[in-house]
Coordinates of C-alpha atoms in Angstrom, one line a residue:
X1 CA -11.6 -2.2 -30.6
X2 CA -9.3 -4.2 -28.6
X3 CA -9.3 -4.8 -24.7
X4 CA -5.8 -5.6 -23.1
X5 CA -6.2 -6.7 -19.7
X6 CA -3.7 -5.4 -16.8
X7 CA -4.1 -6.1 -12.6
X8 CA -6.7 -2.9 -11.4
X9 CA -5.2 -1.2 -9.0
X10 CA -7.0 2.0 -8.6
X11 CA -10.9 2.0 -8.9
X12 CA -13.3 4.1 -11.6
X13 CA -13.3 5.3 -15.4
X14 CA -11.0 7.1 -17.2
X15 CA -10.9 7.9 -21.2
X16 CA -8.6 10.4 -22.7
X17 CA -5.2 10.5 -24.9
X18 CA -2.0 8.7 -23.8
X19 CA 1.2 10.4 -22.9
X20 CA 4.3 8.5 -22.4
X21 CA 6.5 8.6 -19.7
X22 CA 9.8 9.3 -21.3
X23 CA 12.7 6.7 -20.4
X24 CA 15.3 8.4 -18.2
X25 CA 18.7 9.5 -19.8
X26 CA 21.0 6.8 -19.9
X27 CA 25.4 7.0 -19.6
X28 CA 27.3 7.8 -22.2
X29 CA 28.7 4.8 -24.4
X30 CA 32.6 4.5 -23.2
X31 CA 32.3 7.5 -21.4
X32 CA 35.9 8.7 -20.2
X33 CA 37.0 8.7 -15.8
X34 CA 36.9 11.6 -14.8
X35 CA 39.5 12.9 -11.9
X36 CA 36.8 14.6 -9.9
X37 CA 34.3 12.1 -9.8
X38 CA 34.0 11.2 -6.5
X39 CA 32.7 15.2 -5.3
X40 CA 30.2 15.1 -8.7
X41 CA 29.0 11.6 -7.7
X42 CA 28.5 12.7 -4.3
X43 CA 27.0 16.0 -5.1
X44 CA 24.9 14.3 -7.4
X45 CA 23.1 11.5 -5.0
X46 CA 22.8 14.8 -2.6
X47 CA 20.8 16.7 -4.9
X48 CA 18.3 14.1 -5.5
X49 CA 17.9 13.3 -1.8
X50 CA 17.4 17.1 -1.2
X51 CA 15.2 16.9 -4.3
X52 CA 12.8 14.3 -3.0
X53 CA 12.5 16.0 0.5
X54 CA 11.7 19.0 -0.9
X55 CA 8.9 17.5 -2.3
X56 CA 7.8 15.9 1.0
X57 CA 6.6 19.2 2.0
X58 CA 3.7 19.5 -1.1
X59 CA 2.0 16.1 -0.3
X60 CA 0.1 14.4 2.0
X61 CA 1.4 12.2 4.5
X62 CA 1.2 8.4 2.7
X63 CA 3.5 10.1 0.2
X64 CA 5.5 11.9 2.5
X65 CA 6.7 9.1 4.2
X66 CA 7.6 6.9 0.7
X67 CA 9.5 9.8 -0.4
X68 CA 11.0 10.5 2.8
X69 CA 12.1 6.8 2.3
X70 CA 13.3 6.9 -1.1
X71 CA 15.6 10.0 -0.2
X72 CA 17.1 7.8 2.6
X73 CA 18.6 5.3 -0.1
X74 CA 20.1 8.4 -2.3
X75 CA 21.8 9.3 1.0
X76 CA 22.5 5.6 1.5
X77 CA 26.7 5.4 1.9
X78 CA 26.9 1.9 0.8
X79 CA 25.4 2.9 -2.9
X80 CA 27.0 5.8 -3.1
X81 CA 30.6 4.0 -1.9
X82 CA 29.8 1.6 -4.3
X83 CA 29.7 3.9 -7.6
X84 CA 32.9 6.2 -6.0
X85 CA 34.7 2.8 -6.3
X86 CA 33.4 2.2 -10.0
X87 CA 34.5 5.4 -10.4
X88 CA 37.9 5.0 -8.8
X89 CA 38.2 1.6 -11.2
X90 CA 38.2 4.1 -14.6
X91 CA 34.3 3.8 -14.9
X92 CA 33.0 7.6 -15.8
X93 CA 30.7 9.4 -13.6
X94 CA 27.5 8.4 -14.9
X95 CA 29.0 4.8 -15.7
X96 CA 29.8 4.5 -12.2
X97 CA 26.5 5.6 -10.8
X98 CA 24.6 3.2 -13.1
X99 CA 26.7 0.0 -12.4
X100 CA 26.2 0.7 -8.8
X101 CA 22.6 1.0 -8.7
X102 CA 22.1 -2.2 -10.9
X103 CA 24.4 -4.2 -8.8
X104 CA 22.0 -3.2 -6.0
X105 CA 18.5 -3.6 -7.6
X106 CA 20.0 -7.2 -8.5
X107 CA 20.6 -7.5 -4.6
X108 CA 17.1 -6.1 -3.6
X109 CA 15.8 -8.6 -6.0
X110 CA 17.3 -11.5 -5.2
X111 CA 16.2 -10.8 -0.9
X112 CA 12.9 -10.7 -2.5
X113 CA 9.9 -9.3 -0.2
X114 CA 9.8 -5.7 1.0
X115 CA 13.3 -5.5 -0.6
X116 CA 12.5 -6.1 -3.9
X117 CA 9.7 -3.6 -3.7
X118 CA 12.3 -1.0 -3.1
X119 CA 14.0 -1.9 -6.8
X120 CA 11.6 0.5 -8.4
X121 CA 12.6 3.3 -6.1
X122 CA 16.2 2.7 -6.3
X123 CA 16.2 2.9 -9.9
X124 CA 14.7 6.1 -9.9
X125 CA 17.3 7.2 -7.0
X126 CA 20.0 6.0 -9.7
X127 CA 18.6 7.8 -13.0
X128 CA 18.1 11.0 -11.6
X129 CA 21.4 10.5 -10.1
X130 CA 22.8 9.8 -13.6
X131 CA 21.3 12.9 -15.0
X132 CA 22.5 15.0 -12.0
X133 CA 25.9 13.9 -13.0
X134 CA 25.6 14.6 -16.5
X135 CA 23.9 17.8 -16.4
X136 CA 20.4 16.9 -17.6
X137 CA 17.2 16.9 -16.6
X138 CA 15.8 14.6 -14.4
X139 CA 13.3 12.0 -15.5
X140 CA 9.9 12.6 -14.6
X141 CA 6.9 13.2 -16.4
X142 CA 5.9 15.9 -19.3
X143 CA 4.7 19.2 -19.5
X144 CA 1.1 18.5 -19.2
X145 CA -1.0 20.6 -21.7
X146 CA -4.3 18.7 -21.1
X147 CA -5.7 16.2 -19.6
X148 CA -4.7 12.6 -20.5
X149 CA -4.3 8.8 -19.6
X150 CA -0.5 8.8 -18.4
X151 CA 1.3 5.9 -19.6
X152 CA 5.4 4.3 -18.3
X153 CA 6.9 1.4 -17.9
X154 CA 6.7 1.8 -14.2
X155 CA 5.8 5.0 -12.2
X156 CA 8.4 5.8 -9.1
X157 CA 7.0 7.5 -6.1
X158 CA 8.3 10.5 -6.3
X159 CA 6.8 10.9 -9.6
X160 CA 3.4 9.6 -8.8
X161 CA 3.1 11.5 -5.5
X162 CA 3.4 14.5 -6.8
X163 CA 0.7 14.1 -10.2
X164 CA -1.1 16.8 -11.0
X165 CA -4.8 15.8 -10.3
X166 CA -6.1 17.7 -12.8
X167 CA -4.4 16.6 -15.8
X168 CA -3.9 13.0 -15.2
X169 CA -7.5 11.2 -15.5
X170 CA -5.7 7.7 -15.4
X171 CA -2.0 5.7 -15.2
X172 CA -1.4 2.7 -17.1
X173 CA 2.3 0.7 -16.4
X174 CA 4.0 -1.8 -18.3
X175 CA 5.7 -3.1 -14.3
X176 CA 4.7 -3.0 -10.8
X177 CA 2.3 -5.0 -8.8
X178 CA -1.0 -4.7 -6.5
X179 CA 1.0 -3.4 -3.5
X180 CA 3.8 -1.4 -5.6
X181 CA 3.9 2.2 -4.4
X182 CA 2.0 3.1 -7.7
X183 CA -0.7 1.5 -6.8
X184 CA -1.0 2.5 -3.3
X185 CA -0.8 6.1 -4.1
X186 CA -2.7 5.9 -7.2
X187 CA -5.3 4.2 -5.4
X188 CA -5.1 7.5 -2.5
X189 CA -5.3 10.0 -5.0
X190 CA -8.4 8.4 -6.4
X191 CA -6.7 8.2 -9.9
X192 CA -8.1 5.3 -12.1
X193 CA -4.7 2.8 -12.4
X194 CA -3.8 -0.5 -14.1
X195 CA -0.7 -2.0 -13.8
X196 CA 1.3 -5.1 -15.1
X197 CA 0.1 -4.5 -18.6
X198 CA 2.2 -5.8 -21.5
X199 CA 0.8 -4.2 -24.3
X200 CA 1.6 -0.6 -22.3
X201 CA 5.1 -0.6 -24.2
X202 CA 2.9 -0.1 -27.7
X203 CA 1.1 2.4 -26.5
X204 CA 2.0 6.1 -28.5
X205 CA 1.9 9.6 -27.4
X206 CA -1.8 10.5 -28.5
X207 CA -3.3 7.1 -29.0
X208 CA -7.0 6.8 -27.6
X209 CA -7.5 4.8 -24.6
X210 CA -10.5 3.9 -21.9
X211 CA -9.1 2.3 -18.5
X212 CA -11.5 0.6 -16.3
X213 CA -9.7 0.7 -13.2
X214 CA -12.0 -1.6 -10.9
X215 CA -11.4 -4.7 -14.1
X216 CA -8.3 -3.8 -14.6
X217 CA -8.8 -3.9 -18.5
X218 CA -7.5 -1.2 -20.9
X219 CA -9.8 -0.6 -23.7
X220 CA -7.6 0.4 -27.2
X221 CA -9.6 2.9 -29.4
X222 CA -12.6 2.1 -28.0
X223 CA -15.5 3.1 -29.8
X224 CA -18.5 5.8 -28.9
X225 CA -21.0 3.3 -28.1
X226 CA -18.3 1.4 -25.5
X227 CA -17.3 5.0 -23.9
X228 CA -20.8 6.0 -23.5
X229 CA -21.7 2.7 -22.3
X230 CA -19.0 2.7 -19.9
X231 CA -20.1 6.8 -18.7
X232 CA -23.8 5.4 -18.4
X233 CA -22.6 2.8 -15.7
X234 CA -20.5 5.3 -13.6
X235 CA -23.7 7.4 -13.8
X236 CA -25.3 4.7 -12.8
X237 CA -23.3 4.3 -10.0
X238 CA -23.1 7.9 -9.1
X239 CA -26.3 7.8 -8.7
X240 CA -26.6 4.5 -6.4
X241 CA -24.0 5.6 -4.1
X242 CA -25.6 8.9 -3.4
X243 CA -28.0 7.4 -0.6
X244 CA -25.3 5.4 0.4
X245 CA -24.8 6.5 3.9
X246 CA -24.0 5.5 7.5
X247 CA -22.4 3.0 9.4
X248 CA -21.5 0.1 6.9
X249 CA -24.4 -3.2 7.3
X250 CA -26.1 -5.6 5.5
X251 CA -29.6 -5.7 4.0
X252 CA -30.8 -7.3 7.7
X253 CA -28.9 -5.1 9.9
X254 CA -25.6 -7.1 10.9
X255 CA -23.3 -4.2 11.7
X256 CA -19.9 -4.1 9.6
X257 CA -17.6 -1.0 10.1
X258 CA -16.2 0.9 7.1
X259 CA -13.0 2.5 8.0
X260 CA -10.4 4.3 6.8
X261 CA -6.5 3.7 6.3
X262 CA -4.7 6.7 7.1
X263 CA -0.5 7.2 6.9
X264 CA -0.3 10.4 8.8
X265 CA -1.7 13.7 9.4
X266 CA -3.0 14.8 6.6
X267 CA -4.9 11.7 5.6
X268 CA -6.5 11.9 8.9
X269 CA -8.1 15.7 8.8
X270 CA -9.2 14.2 5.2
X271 CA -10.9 11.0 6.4
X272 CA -12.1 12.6 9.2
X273 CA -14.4 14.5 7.4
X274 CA -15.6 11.4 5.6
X275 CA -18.4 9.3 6.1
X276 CA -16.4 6.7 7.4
X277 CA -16.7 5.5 11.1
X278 CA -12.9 5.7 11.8
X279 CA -9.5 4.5 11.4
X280 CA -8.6 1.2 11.0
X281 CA -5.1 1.0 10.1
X282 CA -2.6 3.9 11.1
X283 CA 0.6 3.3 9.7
X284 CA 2.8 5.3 12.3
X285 CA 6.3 4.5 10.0
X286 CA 6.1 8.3 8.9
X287 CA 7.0 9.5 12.2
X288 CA 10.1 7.5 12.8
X289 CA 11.5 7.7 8.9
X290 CA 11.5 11.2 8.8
X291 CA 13.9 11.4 11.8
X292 CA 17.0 10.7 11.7
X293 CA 17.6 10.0 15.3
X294 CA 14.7 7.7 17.4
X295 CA 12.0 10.6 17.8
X296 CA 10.9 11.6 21.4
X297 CA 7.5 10.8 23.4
X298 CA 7.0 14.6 23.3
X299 CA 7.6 14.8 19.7
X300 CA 5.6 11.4 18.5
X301 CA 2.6 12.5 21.2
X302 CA 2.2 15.6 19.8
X303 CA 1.9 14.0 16.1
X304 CA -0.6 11.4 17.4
X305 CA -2.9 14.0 19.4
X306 CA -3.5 16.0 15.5
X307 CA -4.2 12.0 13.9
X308 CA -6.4 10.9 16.9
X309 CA -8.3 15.0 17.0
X310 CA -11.1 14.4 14.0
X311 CA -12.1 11.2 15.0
X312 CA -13.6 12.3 18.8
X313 CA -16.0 9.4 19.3
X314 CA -14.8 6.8 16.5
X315 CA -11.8 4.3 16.9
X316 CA -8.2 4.9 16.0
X317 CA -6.4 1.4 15.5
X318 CA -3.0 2.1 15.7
X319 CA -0.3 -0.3 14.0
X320 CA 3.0 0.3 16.1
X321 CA 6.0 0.7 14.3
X322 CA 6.5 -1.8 11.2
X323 CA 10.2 -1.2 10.5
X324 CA 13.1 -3.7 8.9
X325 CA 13.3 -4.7 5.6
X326 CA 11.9 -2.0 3.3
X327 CA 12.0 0.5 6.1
X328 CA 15.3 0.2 7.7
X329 CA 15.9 2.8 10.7
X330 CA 19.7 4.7 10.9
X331 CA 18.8 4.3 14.6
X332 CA 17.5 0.8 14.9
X333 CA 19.7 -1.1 12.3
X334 CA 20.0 -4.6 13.4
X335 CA 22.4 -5.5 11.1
X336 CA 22.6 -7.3 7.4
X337 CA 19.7 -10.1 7.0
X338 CA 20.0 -12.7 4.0
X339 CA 15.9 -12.7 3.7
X340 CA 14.8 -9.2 5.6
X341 CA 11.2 -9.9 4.5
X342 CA 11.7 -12.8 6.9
X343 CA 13.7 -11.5 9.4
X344 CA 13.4 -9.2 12.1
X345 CA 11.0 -6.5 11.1
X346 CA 7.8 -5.4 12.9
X347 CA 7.0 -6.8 15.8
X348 CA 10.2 -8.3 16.0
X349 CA 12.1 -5.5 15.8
X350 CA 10.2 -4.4 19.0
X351 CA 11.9 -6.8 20.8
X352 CA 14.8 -6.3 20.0
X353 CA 14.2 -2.6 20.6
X354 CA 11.6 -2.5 23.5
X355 CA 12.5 1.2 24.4
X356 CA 11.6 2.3 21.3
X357 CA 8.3 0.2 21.7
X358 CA 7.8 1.9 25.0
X359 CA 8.4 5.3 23.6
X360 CA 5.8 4.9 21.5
X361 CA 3.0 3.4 23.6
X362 CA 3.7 6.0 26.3
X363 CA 3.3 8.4 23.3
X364 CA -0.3 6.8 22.0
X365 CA -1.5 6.9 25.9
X366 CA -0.9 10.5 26.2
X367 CA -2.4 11.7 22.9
X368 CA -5.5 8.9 23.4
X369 CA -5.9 11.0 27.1
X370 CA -6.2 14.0 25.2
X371 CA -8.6 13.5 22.9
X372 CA -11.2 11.5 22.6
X373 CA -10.7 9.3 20.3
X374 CA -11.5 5.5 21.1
X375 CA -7.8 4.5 20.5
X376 CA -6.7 1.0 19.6
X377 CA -3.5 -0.6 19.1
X378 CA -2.3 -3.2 17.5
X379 CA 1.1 -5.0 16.2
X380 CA 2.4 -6.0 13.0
X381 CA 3.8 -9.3 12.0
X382 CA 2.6 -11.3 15.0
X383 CA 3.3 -15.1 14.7
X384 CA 2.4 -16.8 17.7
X385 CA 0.4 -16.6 21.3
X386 CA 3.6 -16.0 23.0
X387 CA 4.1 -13.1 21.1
X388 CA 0.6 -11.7 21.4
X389 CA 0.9 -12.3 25.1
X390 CA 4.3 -9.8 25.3
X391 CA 2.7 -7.4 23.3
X392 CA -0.5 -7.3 25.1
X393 CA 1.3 -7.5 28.5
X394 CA 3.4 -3.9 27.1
X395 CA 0.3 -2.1 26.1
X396 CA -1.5 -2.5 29.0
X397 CA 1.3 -1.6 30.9
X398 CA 1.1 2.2 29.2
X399 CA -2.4 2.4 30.1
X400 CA -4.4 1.8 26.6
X401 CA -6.8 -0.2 27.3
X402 CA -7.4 -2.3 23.6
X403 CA -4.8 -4.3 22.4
X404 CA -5.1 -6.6 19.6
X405 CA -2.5 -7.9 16.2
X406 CA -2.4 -8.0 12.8
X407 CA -2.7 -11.8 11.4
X408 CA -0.4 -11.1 8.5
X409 CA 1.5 -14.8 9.2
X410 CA -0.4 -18.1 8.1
X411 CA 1.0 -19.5 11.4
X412 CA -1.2 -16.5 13.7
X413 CA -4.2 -17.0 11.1
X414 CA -4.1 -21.0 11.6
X415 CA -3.5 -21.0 15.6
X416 CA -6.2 -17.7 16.1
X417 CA -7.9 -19.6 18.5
X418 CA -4.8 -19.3 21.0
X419 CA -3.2 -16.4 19.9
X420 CA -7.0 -14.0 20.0
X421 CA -7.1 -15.4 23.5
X422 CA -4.5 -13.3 24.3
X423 CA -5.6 -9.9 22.6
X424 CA -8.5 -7.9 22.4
X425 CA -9.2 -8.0 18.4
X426 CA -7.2 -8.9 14.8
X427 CA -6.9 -7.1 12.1
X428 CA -6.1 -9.5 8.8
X429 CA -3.4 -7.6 6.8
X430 CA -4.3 -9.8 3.5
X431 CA -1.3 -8.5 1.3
X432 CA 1.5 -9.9 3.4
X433 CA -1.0 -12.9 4.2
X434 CA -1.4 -13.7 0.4
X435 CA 2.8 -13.2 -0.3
X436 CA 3.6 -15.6 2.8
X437 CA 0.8 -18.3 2.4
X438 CA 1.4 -18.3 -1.6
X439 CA 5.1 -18.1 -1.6
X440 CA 5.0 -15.1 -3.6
X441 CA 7.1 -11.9 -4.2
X442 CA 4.6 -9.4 -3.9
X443 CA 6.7 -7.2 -6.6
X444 CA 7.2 -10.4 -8.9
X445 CA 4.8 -9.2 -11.8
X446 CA 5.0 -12.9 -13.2
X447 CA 3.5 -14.2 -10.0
X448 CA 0.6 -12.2 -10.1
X449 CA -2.4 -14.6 -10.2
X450 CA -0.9 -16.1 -7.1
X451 CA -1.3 -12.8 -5.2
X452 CA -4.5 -12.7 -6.5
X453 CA -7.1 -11.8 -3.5
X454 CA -9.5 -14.3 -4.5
X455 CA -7.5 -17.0 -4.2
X456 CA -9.2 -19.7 -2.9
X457 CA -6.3 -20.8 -0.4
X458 CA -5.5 -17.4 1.1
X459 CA -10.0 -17.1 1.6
X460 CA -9.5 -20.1 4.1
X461 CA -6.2 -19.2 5.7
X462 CA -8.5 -15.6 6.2
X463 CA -11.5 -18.0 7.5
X464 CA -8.9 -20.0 10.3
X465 CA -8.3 -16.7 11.6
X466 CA -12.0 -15.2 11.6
X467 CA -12.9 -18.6 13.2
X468 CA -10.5 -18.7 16.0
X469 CA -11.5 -15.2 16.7
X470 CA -15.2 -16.1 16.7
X471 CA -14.6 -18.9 19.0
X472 CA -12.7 -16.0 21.6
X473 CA -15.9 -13.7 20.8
X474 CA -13.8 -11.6 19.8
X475 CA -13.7 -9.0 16.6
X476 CA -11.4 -9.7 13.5
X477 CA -11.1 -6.8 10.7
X478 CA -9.5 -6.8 7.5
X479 CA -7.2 -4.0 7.0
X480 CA -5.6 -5.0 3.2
X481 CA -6.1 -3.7 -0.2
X482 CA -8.4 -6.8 -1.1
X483 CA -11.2 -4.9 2.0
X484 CA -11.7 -2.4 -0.2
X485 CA -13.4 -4.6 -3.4
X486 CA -17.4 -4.6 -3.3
X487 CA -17.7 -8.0 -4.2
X488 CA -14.8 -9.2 -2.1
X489 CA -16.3 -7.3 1.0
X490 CA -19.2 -9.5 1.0
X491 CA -16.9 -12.5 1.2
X492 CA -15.0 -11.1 4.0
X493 CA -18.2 -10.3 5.6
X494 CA -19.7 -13.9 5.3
X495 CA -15.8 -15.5 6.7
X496 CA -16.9 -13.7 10.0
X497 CA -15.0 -10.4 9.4
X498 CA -16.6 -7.3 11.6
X499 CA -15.0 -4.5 9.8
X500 CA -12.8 -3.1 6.6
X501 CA -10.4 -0.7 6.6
X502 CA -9.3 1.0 2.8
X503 CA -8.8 4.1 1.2
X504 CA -11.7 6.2 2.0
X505 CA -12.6 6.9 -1.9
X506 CA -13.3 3.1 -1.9
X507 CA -16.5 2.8 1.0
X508 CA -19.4 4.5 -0.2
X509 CA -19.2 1.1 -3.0
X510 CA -18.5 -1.2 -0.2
X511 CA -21.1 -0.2 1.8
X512 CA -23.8 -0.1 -1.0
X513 CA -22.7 -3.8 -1.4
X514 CA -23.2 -4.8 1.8
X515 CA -26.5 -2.9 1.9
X516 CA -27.8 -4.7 -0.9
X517 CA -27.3 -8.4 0.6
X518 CA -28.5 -10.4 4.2
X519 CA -25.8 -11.6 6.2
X520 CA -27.1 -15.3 5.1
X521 CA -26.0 -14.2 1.4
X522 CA -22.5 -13.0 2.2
X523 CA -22.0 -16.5 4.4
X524 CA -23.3 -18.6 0.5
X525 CA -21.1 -16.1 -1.2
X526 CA -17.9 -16.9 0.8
X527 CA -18.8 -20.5 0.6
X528 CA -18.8 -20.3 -3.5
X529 CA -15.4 -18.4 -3.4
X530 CA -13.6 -21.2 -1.2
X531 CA -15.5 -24.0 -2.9
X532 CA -14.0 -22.5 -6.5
X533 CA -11.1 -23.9 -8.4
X534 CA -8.9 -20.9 -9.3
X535 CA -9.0 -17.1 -8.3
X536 CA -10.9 -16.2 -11.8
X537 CA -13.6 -18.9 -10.7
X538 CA -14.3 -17.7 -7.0
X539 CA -14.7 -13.8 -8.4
X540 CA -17.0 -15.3 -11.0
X541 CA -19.2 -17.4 -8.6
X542 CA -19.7 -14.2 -6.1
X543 CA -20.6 -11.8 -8.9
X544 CA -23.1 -14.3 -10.7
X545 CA -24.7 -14.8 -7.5
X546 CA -24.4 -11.1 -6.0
X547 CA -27.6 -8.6 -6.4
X548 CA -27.9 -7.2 -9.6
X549 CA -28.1 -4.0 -8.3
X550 CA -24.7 -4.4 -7.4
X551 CA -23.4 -6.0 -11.0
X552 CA -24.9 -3.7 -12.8
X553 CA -22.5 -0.9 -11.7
X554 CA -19.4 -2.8 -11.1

């Protein structure tokens, strides 16, 4: 048996059979011009677009909004433009199509950031684009028969959003990265995912494989002993979770909230019923990408009073909107950026825009009045006091009472002292916070130790801002993919943080981890994480000296 190790991206077991992904359907060599190619080409990006929002309507909302955001670039003129003028040069149909969308992945990749996050999508906007043209089905995944691991070269959303649960025990993929849409939606959907693995490329239709999604290793043929071994753990852990209930503490009581990161609706009737004490990230994007004109106070407060509804009695913290870069607006394009990752999204967008800011906080107070849900709010991409200060002066303004900003910028995490005297809380968004404070495309596969959560660096940029927020008394969460690790939740614990927001099929772990350990431990286990060498070091340290309890089902 061999074991191939990959980044986990998606937590739990899963053993079956692979089946491959088959590679899209690719132009024809010297394929001839063709005089009507500028109707076909258009009819084609048109069909995907209406393609992809037709899917919108059989998933939940984190989905809906990434395909909703996918069809927006198949509808995007400057692509489209771009392959009518291949076209118009002698390039064939198909030719034309697939020139344009490389010459735009190469531009998505070279702004880096959000952007080059959206190369994945765009590829997939282009191939089933290509096939449209040609007459030929678009790329996707098999016929499933039975259950099995699937395996690609990278998964697009709308392919990923809309897996059938019941066939696909686990996803394996050659590309992609911890924050990739694969992972994100994998990780909602409680399917068992590594990515960034090499050896996925080798992998044949049929070939037996065991994924450990919490290790991120990918077990080749393994053998009886190692799949029953492997069962007997998640039996094990089955069977420790089962008691492990209630609001989210340690061993002697100090109170940590478990909550839940929700993208719309949906998520929130789900999570709702959960045993999780609320919401701690909201991601209201949904609302403005699937409206092609700025939506109204009447329409967005109607969306938030159905989100804020099963939660009566638990806090709602509410990320305004985080648009730019990856998420551009038809109705609040700023204009071409040279680094959008960098530029005016978020909070700066706001600024530029206050009346949609206003729209929306006038929104949040009149849904908050009509439930009662403990609403919070809070912005994204803060970078100093002074912008705190604006944001908290505009939220107040509408009448919602909590205010507080996501430390996503090393510069808001190293000045929290000033800029949490402003607010009412932080929430530490630790996947932009690793990309800016490593210098590291968050989509660049090669870079992927650097974006590592356990790096040692981004712990004490993450301990600056729990300490400036300490010395405010006020509370700092963590609302990033790395809240939602067992072992890492101890760390963030011990750095001062008072609650963790994740994907609700991730608590019932965290909170058995914090149940198992004093407060006092979680301070020595952060301690041994920032006192360790390199990311593999600090993960090593926390799980040697973690309860065995707790490494015995990890």
């Amino acid at each position: 048996m061999t074991v191939v190790q990959g980044i986990g991206v998606s937590a739990g077991i899963a053993f079956g059979a692979v089946v491959r992904v088959g590679r899209a359907v690719r132009p024809p060599d010297n394929e001839p011009a063709a005089d009507d190619a500028e109707p076909r080409i258009r009819e084609a990006f048109e069909s995907v677009a209406s393609d992809l929002e037709a899917r919108v309507a059989l998933v939940e909302d984190t989905a809906a909004s990434i395909l909703t955001a996918t069809a927006m670039l198949a509808r995007d003129p400057s692509l489209i433009d771009g392959a009518i003028a291949r076209a118009a040069s002698g390039a064939g149909p198909a030719t034309a199509i697939d020139g344009a969308t490389r010459e735009f992945m190469d531009q998505f990749a070279a702004l880096g950031g959000y952007f080059a996050e959206r190369a994945t999508d765009l590829r997939d906007v282009g191939d089933r684009a290509i096939a449209a043209v040609m007459g030929a089905p678009a790329p996707g995944v098999p016929a499933l028969e039975e259950p099995c691991i699937l395996v690609a070269h990278d998964l697009a959303p709308a392919e990923t959003a809309t897996l059938d649960r019941t066939k696909v025990l686990g996803i394996i993929t050659e590309a992609g990265g911890r924050t990739s849409h694969t992972a994100i939606l994998a990780a909602q959907m409680a399917i068992p995912a590594v990515v960034k693995l090499p050896e996925a490329s080798e992998l044949a239709d049929g070939r037996i494989v065991m994924i450990d999604g919490d290790a991120g290793a990918v077990h080749l043929d393994p053998s009886p002993a190692t799949v029953t071994e492997h069962r007997e753990r998640g039996a094990r852990r089955a069977r420790a979770l089962e008691h492990a209930t209630g609001p989210g503490s340690t061993l002697d009581g100090k109170q940590v909230k478990l909550l839940a990161n929700i993208g719309g609706v949906d998520d929130a009737v789900a999570a709702g019923a959960a045993d999780v004490e609320g919401v701690g990230l909201f991601r209201t994007e949904f609302v403005f990408l699937s409206s092609p004109t700025a939506p109204t106070v009447d329409d967005q407060a109607e969306i938030y009073r159905q989100v804020f509804e099963p939660f009566e009695g638990r806090r709602v913290v509410v990320r305004t909107l985080d648009a730019g870069a990856d998420k551009p607006l038809a109705f609040a394009d700023l204009g071409a950026e040279e680094n959008p990752a960098l530029g005016r999204r978020g909070l700066r967008l706001s600024a530029e825009r206050p009346d949609l800011l206003d729209a929306q906080l006038e929104a949040l107070s009149v849904a908050a009045g009509q439930t009662g849900a403990d609403v919070w709010v809070m912005a994204p991409m803060v970078a100093d006091a002074q912008e705190a200060a604006w944001f908290a002066r505009r939220v107040r303004e509408n009448g919602l009472p909590t205010v507080g900003v996501m430390i996503e910028i090393p510069a808001a995490a190293l000045r929290a002292g000033h800029v949490m005297a402003e607010v009412d809380f932080g929430s530490l968004g630790t996947n932009d916070l690793a990309q800016y404070t490593m210098a590291a495309d968050r989509m660049q596969g090669e870079l992927a130790e650097l974006l590592d959560p356990w790096q040692p660096a981004v712990l004490d940029v993450v301990a600056s801002a729990a300490e400036g927020a300490g010395r405010n008394g006020k509370p700092m969460g963590v609302c990033g993919e790395s809240a939602g690790d067992p072992l890492m939740a101890l760390v963030l614990a011990g750095l001062g943080c008072s609650s963790l927001s994740m994907a609700p099929s991730r608590v019932a772990m965290v909170r058995f981890a914090l149940s198992r350990h004093t407060f006092a431990q979680c301070v020595r286990l952060a301690h041994l994480a920032r006192s360790a060498r390199t990311p593999a070091d600090a993960r090593a340290a926390v799980l040697a000296e973690c309860a065995p309890d707790l490494a015995a089902i990890l």
